[in-house]
mmCIF file of C-alpha atoms and ligand atoms in Angstrom:
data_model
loop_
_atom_site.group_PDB
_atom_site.id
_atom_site.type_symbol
_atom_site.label_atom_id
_atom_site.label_comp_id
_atom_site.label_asym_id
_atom_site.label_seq_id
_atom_site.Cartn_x
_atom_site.Cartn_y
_atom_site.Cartn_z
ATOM 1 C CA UNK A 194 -34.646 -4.353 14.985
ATOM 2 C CA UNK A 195 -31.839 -6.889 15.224
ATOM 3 C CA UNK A 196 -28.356 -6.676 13.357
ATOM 4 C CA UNK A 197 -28.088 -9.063 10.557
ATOM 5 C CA UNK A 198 -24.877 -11.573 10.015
ATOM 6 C CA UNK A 199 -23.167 -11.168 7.094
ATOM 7 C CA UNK A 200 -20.887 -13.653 6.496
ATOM 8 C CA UNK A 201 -18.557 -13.565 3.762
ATOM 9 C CA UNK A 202 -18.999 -10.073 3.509
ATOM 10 C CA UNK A 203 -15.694 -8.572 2.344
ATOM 11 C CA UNK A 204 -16.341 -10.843 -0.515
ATOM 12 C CA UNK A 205 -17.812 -9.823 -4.233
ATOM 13 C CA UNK A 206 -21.457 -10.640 -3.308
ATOM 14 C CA UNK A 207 -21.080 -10.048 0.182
ATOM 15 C CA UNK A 208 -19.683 -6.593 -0.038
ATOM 16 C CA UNK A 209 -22.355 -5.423 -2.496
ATOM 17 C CA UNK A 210 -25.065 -7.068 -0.541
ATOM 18 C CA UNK A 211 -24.004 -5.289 2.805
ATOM 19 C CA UNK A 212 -23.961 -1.403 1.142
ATOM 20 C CA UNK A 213 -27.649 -2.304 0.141
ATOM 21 C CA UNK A 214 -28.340 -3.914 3.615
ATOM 22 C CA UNK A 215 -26.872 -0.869 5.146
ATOM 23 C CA UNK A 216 -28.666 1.684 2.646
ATOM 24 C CA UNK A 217 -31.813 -0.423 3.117
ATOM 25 C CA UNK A 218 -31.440 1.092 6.730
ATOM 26 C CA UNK A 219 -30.285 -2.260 8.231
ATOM 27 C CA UNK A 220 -27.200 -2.589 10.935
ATOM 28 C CA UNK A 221 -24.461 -5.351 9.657
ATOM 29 C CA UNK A 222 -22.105 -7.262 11.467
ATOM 30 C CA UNK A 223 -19.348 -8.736 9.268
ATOM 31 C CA UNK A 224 -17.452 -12.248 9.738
ATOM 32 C CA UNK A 225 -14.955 -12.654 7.396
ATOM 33 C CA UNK A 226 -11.236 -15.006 7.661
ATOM 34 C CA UNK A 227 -10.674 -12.320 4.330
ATOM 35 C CA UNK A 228 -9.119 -15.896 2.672
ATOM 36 C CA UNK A 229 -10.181 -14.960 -0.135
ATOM 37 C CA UNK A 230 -11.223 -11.009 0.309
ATOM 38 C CA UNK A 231 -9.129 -8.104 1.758
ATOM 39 C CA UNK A 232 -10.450 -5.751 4.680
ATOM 40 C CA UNK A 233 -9.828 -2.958 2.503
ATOM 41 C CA UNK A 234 -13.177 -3.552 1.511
ATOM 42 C CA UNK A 235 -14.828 -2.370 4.503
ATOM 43 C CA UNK A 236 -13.154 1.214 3.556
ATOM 44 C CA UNK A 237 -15.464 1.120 0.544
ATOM 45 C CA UNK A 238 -18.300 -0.116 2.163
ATOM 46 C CA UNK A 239 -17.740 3.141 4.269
ATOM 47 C CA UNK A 240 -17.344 5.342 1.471
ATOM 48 C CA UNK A 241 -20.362 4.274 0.169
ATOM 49 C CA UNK A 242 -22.755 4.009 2.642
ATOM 50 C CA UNK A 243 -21.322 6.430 5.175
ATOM 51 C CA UNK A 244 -21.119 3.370 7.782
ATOM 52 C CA UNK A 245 -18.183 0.942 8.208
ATOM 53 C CA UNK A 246 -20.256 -2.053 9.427
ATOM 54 C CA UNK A 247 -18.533 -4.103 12.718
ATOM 55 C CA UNK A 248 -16.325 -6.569 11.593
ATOM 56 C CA UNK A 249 -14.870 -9.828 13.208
ATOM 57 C CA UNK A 250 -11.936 -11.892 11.384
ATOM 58 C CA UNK A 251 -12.222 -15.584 12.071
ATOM 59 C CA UNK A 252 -12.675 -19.123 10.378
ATOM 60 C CA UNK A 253 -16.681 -20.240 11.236
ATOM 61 C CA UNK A 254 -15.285 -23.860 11.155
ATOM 62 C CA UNK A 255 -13.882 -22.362 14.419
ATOM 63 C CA UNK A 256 -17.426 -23.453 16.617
ATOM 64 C CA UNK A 257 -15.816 -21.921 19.999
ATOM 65 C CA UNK A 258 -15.043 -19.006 18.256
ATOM 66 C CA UNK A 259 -18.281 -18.511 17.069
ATOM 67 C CA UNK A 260 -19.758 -19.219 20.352
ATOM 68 C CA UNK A 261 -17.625 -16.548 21.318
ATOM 69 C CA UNK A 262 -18.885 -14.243 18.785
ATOM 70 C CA UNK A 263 -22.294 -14.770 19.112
ATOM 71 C CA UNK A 264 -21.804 -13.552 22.822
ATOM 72 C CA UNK A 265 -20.379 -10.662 21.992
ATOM 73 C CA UNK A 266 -23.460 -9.898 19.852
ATOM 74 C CA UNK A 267 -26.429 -11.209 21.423
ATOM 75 C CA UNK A 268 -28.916 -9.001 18.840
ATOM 76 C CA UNK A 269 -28.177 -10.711 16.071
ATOM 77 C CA UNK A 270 -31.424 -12.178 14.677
ATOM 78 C CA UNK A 271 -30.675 -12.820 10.845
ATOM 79 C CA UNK A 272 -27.977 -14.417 9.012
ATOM 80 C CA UNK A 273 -27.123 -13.858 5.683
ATOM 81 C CA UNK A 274 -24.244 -16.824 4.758
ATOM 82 C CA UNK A 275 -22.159 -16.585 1.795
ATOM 83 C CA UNK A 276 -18.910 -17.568 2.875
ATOM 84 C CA UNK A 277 -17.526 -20.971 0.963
ATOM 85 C CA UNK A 278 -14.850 -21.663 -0.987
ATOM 86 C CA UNK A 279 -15.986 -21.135 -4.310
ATOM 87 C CA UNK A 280 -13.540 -22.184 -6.952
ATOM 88 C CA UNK A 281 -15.124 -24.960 -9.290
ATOM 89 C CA UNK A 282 -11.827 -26.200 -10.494
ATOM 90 C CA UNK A 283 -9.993 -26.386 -6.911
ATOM 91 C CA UNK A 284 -12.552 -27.848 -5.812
ATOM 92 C CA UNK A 285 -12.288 -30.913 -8.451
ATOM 93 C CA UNK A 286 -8.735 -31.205 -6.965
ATOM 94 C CA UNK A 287 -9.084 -30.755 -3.286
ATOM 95 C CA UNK A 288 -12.737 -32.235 -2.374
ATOM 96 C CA UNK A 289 -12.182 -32.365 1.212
ATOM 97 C CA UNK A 290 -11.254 -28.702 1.494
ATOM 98 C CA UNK A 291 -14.473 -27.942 -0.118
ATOM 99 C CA UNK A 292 -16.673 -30.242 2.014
ATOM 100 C CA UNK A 293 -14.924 -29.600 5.405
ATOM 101 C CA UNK A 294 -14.977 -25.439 4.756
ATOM 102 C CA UNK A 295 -18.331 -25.257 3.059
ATOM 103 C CA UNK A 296 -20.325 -27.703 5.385
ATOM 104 C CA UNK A 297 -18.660 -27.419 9.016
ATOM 105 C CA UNK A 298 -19.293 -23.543 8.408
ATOM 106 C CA UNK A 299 -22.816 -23.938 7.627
ATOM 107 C CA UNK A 300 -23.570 -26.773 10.405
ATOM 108 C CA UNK A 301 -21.617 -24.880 12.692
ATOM 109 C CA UNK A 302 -24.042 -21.343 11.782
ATOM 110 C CA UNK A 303 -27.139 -23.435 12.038
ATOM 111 C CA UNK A 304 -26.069 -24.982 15.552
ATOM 112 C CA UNK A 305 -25.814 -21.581 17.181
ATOM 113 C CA UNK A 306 -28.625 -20.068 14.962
ATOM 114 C CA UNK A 307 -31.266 -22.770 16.387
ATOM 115 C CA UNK A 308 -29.980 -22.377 20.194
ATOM 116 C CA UNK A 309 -30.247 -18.278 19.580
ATOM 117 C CA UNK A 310 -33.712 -18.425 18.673
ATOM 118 C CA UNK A 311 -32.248 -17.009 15.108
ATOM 119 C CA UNK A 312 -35.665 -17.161 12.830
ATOM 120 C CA UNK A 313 -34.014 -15.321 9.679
ATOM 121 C CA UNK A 314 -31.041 -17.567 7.120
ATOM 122 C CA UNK A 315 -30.282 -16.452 3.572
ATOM 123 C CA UNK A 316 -28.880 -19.265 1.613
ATOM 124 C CA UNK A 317 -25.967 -17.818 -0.969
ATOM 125 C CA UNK A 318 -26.965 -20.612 -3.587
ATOM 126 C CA UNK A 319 -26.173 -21.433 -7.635
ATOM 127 C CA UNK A 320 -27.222 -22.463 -10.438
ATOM 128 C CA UNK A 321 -24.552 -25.063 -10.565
ATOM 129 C CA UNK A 322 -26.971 -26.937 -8.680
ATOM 130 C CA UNK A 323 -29.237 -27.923 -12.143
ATOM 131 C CA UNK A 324 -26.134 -29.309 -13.840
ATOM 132 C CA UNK A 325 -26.902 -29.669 -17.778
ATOM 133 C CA UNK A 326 -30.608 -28.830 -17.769
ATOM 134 C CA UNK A 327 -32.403 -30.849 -19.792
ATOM 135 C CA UNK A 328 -35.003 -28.264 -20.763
ATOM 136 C CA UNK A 329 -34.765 -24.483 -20.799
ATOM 137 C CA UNK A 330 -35.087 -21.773 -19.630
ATOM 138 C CA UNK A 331 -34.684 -23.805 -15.857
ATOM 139 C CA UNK A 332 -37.360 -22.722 -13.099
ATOM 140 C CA UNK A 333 -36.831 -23.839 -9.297
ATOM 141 C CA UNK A 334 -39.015 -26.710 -10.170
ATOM 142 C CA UNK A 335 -36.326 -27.757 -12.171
ATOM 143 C CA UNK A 336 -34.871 -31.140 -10.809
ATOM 144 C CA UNK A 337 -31.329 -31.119 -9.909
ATOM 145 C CA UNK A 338 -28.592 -33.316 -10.351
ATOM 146 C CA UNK A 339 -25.681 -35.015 -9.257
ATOM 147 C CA UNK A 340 -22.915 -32.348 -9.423
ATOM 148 C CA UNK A 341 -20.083 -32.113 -11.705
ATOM 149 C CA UNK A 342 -17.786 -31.043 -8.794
ATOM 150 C CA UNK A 343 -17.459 -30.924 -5.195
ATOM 151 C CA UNK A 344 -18.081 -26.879 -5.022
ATOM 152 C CA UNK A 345 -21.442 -28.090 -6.938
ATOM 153 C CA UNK A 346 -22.211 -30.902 -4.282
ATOM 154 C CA UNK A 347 -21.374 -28.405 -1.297
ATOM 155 C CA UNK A 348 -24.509 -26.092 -2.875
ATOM 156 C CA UNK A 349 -26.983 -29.209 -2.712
ATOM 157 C CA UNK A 350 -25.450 -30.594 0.048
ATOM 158 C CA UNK A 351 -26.551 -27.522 1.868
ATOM 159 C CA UNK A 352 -29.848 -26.991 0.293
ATOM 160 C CA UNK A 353 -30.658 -30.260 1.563
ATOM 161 C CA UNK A 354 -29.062 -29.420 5.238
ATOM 162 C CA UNK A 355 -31.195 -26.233 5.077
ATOM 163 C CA UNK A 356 -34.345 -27.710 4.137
ATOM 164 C CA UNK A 357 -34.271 -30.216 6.799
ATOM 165 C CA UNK A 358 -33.510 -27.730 9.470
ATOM 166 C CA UNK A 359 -36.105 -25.514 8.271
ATOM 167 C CA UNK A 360 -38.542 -28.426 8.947
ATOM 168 C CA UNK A 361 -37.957 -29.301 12.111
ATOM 169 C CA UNK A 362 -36.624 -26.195 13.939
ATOM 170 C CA UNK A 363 -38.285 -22.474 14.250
ATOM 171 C CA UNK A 364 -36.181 -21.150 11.601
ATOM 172 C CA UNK A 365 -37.203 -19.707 7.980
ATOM 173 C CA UNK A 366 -34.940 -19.727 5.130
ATOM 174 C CA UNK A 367 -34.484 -18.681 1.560
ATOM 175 C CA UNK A 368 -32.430 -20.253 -0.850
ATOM 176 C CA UNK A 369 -30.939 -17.871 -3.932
ATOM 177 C CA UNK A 370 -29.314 -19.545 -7.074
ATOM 178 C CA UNK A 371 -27.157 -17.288 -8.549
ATOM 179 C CA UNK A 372 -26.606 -17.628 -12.270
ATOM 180 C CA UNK A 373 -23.667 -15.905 -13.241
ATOM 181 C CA UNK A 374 -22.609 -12.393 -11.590
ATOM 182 C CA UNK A 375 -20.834 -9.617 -12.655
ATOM 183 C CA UNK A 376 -19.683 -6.114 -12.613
ATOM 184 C CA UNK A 377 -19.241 -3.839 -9.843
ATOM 185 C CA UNK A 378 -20.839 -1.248 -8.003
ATOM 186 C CA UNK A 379 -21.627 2.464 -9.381
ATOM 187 C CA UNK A 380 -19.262 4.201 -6.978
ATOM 188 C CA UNK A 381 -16.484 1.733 -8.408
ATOM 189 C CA UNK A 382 -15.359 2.038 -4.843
ATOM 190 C CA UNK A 383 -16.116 -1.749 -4.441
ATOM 191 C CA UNK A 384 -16.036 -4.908 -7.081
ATOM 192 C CA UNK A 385 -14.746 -8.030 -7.941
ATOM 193 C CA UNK A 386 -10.957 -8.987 -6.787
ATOM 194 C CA UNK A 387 -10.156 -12.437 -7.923
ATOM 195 C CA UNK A 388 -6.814 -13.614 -6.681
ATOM 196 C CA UNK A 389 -4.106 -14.999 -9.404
ATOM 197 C CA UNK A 390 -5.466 -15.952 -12.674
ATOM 198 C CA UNK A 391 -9.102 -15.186 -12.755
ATOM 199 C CA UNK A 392 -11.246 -18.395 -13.787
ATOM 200 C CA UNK A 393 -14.371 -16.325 -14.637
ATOM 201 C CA UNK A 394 -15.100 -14.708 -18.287
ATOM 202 C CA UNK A 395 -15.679 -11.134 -17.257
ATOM 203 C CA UNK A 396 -12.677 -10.636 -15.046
ATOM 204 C CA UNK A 397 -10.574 -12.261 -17.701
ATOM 205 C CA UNK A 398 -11.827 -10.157 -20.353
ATOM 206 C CA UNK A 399 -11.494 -6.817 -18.346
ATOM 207 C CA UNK A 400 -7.673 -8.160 -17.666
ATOM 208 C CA UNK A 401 -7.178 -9.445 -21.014
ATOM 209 C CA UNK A 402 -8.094 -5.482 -21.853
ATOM 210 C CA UNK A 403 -6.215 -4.018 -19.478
ATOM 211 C CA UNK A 404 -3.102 -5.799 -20.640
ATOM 212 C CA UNK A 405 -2.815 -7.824 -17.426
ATOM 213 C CA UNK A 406 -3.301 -11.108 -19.887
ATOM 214 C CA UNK A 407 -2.138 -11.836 -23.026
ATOM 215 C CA UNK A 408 -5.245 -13.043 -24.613
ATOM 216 C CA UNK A 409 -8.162 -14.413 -23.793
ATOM 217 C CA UNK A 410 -9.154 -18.020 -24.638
ATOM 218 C CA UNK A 411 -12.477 -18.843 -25.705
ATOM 219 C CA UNK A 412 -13.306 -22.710 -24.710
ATOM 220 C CA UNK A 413 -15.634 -24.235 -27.544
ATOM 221 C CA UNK A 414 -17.243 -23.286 -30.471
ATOM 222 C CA UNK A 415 -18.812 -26.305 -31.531
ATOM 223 C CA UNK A 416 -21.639 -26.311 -28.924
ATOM 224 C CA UNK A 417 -24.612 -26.821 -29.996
ATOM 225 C CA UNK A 418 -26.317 -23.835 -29.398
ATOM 226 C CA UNK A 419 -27.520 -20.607 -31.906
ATOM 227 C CA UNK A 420 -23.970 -19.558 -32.550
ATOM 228 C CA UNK A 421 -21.646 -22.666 -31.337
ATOM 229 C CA UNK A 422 -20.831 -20.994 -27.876
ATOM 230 C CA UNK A 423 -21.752 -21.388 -24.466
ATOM 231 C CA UNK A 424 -24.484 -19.494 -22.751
ATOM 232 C CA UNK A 425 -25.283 -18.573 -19.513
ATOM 233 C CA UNK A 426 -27.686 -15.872 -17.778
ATOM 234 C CA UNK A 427 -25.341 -12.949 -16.720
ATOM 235 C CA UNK A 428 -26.655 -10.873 -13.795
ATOM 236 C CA UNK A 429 -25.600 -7.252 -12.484
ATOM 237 C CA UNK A 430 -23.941 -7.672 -9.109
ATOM 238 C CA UNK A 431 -26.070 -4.515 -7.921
ATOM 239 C CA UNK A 432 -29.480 -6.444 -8.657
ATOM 240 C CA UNK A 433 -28.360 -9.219 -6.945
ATOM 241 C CA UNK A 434 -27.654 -7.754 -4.191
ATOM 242 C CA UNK A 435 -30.390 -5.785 -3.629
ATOM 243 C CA UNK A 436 -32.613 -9.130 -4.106
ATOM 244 C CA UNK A 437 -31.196 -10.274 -0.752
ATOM 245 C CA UNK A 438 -32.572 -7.183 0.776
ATOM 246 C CA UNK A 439 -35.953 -8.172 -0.513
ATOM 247 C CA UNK A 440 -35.371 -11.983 0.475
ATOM 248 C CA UNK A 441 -34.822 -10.783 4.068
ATOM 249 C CA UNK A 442 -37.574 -8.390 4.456
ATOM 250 C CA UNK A 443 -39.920 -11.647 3.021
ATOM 251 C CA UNK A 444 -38.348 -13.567 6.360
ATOM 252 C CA UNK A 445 -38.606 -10.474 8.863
ATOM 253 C CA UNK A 446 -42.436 -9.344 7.820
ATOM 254 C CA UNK A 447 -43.421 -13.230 7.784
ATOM 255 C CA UNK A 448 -44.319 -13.297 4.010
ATOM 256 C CA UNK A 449 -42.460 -16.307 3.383
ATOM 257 C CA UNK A 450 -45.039 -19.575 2.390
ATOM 258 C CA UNK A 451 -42.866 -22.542 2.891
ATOM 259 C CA UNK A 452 -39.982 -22.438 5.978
ATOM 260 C CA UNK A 453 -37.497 -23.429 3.082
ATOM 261 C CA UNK A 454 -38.031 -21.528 -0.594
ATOM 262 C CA UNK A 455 -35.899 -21.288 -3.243
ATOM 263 C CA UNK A 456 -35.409 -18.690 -5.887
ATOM 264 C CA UNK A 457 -33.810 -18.416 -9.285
ATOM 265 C CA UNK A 458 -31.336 -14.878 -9.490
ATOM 266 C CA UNK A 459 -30.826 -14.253 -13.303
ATOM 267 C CA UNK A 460 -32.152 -11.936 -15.832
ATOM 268 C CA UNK A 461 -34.078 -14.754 -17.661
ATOM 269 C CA UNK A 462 -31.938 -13.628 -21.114
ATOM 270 C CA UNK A 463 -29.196 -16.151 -21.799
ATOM 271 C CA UNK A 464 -25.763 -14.814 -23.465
ATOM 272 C CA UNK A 465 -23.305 -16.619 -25.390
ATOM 273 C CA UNK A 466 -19.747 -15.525 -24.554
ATOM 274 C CA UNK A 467 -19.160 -14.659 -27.789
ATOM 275 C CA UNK A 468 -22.065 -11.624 -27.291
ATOM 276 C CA UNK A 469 -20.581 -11.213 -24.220
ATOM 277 C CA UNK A 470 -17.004 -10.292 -25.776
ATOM 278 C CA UNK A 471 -18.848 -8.411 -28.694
ATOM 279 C CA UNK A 472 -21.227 -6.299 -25.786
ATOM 280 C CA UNK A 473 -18.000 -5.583 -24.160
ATOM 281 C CA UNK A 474 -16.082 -4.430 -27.407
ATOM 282 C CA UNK A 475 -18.856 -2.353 -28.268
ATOM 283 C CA UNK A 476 -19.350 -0.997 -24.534
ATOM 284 C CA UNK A 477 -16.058 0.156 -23.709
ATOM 285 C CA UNK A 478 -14.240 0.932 -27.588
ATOM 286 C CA UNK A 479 -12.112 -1.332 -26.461
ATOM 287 C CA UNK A 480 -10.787 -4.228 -29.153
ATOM 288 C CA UNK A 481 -10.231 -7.413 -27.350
ATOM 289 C CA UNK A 482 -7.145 -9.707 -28.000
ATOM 290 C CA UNK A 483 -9.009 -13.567 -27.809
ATOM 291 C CA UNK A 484 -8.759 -16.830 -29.370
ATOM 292 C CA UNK A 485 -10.686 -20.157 -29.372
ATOM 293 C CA UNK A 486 -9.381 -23.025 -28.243
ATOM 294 C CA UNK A 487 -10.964 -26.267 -27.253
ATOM 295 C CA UNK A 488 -13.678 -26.857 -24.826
ATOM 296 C CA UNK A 489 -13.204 -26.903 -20.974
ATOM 297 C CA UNK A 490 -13.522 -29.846 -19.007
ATOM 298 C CA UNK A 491 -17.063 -29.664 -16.809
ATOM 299 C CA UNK A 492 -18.842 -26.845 -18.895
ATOM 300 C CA UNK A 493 -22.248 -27.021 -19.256
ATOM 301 C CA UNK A 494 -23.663 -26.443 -22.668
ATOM 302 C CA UNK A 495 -26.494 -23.702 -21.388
ATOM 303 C CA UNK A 496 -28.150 -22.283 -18.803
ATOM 304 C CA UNK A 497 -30.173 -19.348 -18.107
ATOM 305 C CA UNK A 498 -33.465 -18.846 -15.763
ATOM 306 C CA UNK A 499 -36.769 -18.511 -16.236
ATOM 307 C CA UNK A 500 -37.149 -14.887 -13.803
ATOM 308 C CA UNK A 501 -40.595 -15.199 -13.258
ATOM 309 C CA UNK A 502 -40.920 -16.822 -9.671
ATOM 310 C CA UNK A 503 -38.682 -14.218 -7.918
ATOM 311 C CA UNK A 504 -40.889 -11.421 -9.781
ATOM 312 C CA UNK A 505 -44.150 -12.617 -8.654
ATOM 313 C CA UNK A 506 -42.933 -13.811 -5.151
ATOM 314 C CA UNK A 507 -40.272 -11.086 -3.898
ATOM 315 C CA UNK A 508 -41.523 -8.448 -6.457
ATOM 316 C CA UNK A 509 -37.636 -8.293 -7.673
ATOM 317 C CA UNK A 510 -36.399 -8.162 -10.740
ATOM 318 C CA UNK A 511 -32.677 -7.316 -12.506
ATOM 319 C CA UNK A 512 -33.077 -4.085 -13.833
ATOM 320 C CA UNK A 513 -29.584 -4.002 -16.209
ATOM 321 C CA UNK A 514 -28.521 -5.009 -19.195
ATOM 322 C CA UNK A 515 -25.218 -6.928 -20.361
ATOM 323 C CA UNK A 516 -23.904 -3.299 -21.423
ATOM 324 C CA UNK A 517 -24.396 -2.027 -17.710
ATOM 325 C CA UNK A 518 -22.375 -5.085 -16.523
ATOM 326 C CA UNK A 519 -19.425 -4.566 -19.136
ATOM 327 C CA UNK A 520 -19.026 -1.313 -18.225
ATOM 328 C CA UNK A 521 -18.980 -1.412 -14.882
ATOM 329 C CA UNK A 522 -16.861 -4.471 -14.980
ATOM 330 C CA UNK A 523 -14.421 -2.239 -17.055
ATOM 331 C CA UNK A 524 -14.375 0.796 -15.187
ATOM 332 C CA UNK A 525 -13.923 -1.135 -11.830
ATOM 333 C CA UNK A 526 -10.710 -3.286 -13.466
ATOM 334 C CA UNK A 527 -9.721 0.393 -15.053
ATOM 335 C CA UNK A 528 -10.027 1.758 -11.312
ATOM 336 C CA UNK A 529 -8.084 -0.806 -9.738
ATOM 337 C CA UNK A 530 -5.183 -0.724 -12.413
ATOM 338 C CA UNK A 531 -4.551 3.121 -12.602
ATOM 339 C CA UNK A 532 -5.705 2.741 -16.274
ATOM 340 C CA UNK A 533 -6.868 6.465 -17.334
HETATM 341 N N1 LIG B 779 -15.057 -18.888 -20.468
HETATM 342 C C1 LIG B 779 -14.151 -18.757 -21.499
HETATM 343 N N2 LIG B 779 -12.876 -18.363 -21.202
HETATM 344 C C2 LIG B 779 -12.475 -18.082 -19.933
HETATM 345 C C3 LIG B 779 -13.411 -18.211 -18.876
HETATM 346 C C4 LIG B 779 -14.696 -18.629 -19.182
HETATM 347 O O1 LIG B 779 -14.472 -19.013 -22.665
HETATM 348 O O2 LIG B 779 -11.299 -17.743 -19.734
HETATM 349 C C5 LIG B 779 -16.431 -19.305 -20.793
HETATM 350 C C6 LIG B 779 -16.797 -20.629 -20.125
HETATM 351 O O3 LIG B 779 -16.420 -21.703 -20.944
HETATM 352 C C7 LIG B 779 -18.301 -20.473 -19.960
HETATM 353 C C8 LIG B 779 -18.507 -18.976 -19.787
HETATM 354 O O4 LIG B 779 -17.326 -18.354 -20.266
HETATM 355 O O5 LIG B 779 -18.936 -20.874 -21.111
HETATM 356 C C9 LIG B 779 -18.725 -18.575 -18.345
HETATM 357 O O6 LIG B 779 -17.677 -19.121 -17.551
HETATM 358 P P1 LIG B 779 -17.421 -18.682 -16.048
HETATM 359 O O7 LIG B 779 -16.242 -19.455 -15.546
HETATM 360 O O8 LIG B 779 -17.393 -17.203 -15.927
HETATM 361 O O9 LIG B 779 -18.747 -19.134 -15.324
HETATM 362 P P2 LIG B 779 -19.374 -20.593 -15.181
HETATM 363 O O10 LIG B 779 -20.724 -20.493 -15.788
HETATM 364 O O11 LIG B 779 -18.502 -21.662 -15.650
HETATM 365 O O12 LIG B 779 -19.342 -20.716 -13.622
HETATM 366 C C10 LIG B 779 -20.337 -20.177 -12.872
HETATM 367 C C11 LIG B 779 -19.855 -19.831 -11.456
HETATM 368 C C12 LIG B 779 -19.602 -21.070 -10.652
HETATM 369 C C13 LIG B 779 -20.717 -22.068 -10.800
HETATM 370 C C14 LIG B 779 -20.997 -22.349 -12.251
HETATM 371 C C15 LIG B 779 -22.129 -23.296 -12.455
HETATM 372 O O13 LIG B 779 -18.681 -19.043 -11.498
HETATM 373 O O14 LIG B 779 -19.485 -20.687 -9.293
HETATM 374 O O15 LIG B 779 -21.337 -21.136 -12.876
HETATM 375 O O16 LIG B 779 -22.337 -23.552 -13.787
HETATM 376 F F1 LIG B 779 -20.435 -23.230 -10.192
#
């Protein structure tokens, strides 16, 4: 058996996805330029798993370097690509950055991965991609939509890359939308570390509670939805991680249908954040300082998945609830801060 690519994988999804790669009995080979991740990660990964996976720090933008790399590791025969820039609003302000990082890395992987003889590419993909979904829940058939920023375009941009390479070269690939991930794995020895002010809801709640932030600001009440919030499908970062163990054994055993497929990652229950703060009072005791304020720019109203495909097709499904998340959300940011 080959080693499989990680890439990405001192990140939040990476990181969780490698301890179930590893536990799953695979060997991983990290690339990481830890921009946005810290390679004290790899420590937990160890802790964890009992293995500190090889690692290599450099920019795949960098095509010699990667040449380089692949050289160096010559039994690599499945990538698993989640490194991008991933911040919605930066990427509003800085297109190119997004384009140039998210893109050249990709072209660059596929360019090597298609002269390797590399069969095996998991696709780190959103659910950014459906914009405002017209109907709900969304499936894959779903169509998608002109983005409502650049980090949205980059996702499509490279479904579309994928799907053509999948066509006309000997390489398989699966496609995973994410809907919206959180909390942290059991061990706490590994979670989510968002640099400066978080932009997500569950890190700011958990530093809202930990004192880190004053309070935290609601945007919108007034959609319309059940109770005037927003909703989205909140998934455990341990079940989505453990689907891309199943989405690469579908490529490896040859299970796959299509050369390019696409799944949906998300519990198929929608939250509003207002049930998210309430689920998180009631999960930890602990009383949350927040206030609402107006709506933020580029929100969509709802979205949440229709889980049925990825059941019937990869035999996965997310096992935990809202509650799980919270609390391991909590206990991670409670870790991290020295908070007893
Ligand atoms: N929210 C707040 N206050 C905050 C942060 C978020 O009220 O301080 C609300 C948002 O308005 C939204 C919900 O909480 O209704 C979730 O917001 P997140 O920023 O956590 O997540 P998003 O759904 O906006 O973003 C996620 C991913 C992106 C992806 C996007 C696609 O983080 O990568 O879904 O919709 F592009």
């Amino acid at each position: 058996m080959g080693k499989i690519l990680v890439t990405g994988g001192t990140g939040y999804i990476g990181s969780h996805t490698t301890v179930e790669l590893i536990q799953a009995g695979f060997k991983v080979v990290i690339v990481d330029n830890l921009f946005n991740s810290v390679i004290e990660t790899l420590d937990g990964i160890k802790e964890i798993t009992g293995v500190k996976p090889d690692f290599e720090k450099f920019d795949l933008c960098d095509y010699d370097r990667l040449k380089e790399f692949f050289k160096k590791y010559p039994d690599i025969d499945s990538i698993v690509h989640f490194a991008a820039h991933k911040a919605v609003g930066e990427s509003v302000r800085d297109p190119l950055k997004y384009y140039h990082n998210n893109l050249v890395s990709l072209i660059n992987l596929l360019k090597i991965a298609t002269k390797k003889n590399i069969k095996n590419f998991v696709f780190s993909s959103s659910c950014t991609v459906y914009g405002e979904p017209e109907e709900l829940p969304v499936t894959e058939e779903t169509p998608t939509k002109g983005q409502a920023s650049p980090y949205g375009n980059t996702k499509s941009i490279s479904e579309e890359i994928l799907r053509d390479v999948a066509k006309t070269h000997d390489i398989n690939v699966i496609s995973l939308r994410y809907f919206n991930p959180v909390g942290a794995h059991d061990s706490i020895l590994i979670g989510e570390l968002p640099l400066g002010k978080p932009e997500n809801l569950v890190p700011y709640i958990t530093q809202t509670a930990a004192g880190i932030r004053k309070e935290l600001k609601i945007f919108g009440n007034d959609y319309d939805t059940p109770d005037g919030y927003n909703i989205r499908d909140y998934i455990h970062i341990v079940d989505l991680a453990k689907a891309h163990v199943v989405a690469l054994k579908r490529l490896l055993e040859k299970k796959n249908k299509l050369e390019f497929e696409i799944y949906n990652l998300g519990t198929g229950k929608g939250s509003s954040t207002m049930e998210v703060v309430k689920t998180f009072e009631k999960a930890t005791g602990q009383k949350l300082n927040y206030r609402i304020v107006g709506r933020r720019p580029g929100d969509v109203v709802a979205v949440y998945t229709d889980a049925s495909l990825a059941e019937e097709e990869l035999g996965w499904k997310a096992q935990r609830t809202l509650e799980d998340m919270l609390k391991s959300a909590w206990e991670w940011e409670k870790k991290y801060r020295n908070i007893q």
